[in-house]
């Protein structure tokens, strides 16, 4: 009975055998249940990305800060576009993605009123309000991160679908598809480290530097 209390699998729910719960996090990660505000840790990086400055922002704010080109706390569609160009996406993809991202995320982040802004600004301060359903759950509703265990991302985006959450299904797929295009290796694999660094935004800084140095993958 005592062992049952710690069981992570239920015989009558085969899905709990397929989607295993890790029980070794505490070996390397202190307080794995505690959401981190400033860092995106995993078992191999218990302190997050130490080379990356959090500037006092939540991990989700750090995720989008790269796109705030003029550092005024607002990401306009043309800044999203410039950010995507800087990390190597072509003009057509960059334009399409920036219209979709700012189109979907501007409104919930607006600081005052009910009226949408025609310029589609995204307010970094309120980015936690742009969180949607059917996601990985790594970011919590305040924009902090829990532990990241993302070995099987595509299966995860299927498995995390919330019923009738069409917006969440599509947005989550899109986010993971963009990450895949950006960070896959020669064998078409997405490394766990690329995923972790996407969460805290340090991946984008890295990709922009690579692109600047002429190592950009997407030309
Ligand atoms: C190359 C650029 C980008 C990539 C690869 C990317 C990828 C991702 C990924 C993989 C997630 C995690 C989704 C999940 O937890 O299942 C995510 C979440 C998020 N991203 Fe991005 N993203 C990018 C750019 C942006 C931009 C420009 C913004 C807005 C300015 C943004 C806002 C968000 C928000 C608000 C979330 C939280 C969604 C949630 O957890 O519900 N991202 N992104």
Coordinates of N, CA, C and O in Angstrom, one line a residue, residues 62-67 83-84 86-87 139 178-179 182 197-210:
X62 N 12.3 36.4 -21.1 CA 13.6 36.2 -21.8 C 13.4 35.6 -23.1 O 14.1 35.9 -24.1
X63 N 12.4 34.7 -23.2 CA 12.2 34.0 -24.5 C 11.8 35.0 -25.6 O 12.2 34.8 -26.8
X64 N 11.1 36.1 -25.3 CA 10.6 37.0 -26.3 C 11.5 38.2 -26.4 O 11.5 39.0 -27.4
X65 N 12.4 38.5 -25.3 CA 13.1 39.7 -25.3 C 14.1 39.9 -26.5 O 14.4 41.0 -26.9
X66 N 14.6 38.8 -27.0 CA 15.5 38.9 -28.2 C 14.8 39.6 -29.3 O 15.4 40.3 -30.1
X67 N 13.5 39.5 -29.4 CA 12.7 40.1 -30.5 C 12.4 41.6 -30.3 O 12.0 42.3 -31.2
X83 N 13.8 40.0 -36.1 CA 14.4 38.9 -35.2 C 14.5 37.6 -36.0 O 15.5 36.9 -36.0
X84 N 13.4 37.3 -36.7 CA 13.4 36.0 -37.5 C 14.4 36.1 -38.6 O 15.1 35.1 -38.9
X86 N 17.2 37.8 -38.5 CA 18.5 37.7 -37.8 C 18.9 36.3 -37.5 O 20.1 36.0 -37.5
X87 N 17.9 35.4 -37.2 CA 18.3 34.1 -36.9 C 18.3 33.1 -38.1 O 18.5 31.9 -38.0
X139 N 6.3 26.4 -19.3 CA 6.1 27.7 -18.7 C 4.8 27.6 -17.8 O 3.8 27.1 -18.3
X178 N 8.5 25.7 -35.7 CA 9.5 26.7 -35.9 C 10.8 26.3 -35.3 O 11.9 26.4 -35.8
X179 N 10.7 25.8 -34.0 CA 11.9 25.4 -33.3 C 12.6 24.3 -34.0 O 13.9 24.3 -34.2
X182 N 14.4 25.7 -37.0 CA 15.6 26.5 -36.6 C 16.7 25.7 -36.1 O 17.9 25.9 -36.4
X197 N 17.3 25.9 -24.3 CA 17.8 27.3 -24.6 C 16.8 28.1 -25.4 O 16.9 29.3 -25.5
X198 N 15.8 27.4 -26.1 CA 14.7 28.1 -26.7 C 13.9 28.7 -25.6 O 13.4 29.9 -25.7
X199 N 13.6 28.0 -24.5 CA 12.8 28.5 -23.5 C 13.3 29.8 -22.9 O 12.6 30.7 -22.7
X200 N 14.6 29.8 -22.6 CA 15.2 31.1 -22.0 C 15.7 32.1 -23.1 O 16.2 33.1 -22.7
X201 N 15.5 31.8 -24.3 CA 15.8 32.7 -25.4 C 17.3 32.8 -25.8 O 17.6 33.4 -26.8
X202 N 18.1 32.1 -25.0 CA 19.6 32.2 -25.4 C 19.9 31.5 -26.7 O 20.9 31.8 -27.4
X203 N 19.0 30.6 -27.1 CA 19.2 29.9 -28.4 C 19.1 31.0 -29.6 O 19.9 30.9 -30.5
X204 N 18.2 32.0 -29.4 CA 18.1 33.0 -30.5 C 19.3 33.8 -30.6 O 19.8 34.1 -31.7
X205 N 19.9 34.2 -29.4 CA 21.1 35.0 -29.4 C 22.2 34.2 -30.1 O 23.0 34.7 -31.0
X206 N 22.3 32.9 -29.8 CA 23.3 32.0 -30.4 C 23.1 31.9 -31.9 O 24.1 32.1 -32.7
X207 N 21.9 31.7 -32.3 CA 21.6 31.6 -33.8 C 22.0 32.8 -34.5 O 22.5 32.8 -35.6
X208 N 21.6 34.0 -33.9 CA 21.9 35.3 -34.6 C 23.5 35.5 -34.7 O 23.9 35.9 -35.8
X209 N 24.2 35.1 -33.7 CA 25.7 35.2 -33.8 C 26.2 34.3 -34.8 O 27.1 34.6 -35.6
X210 N 25.7 33.0 -34.9 CA 26.1 32.1 -35.9 C 25.8 32.6 -37.3 O 26.7 32.5 -38.2

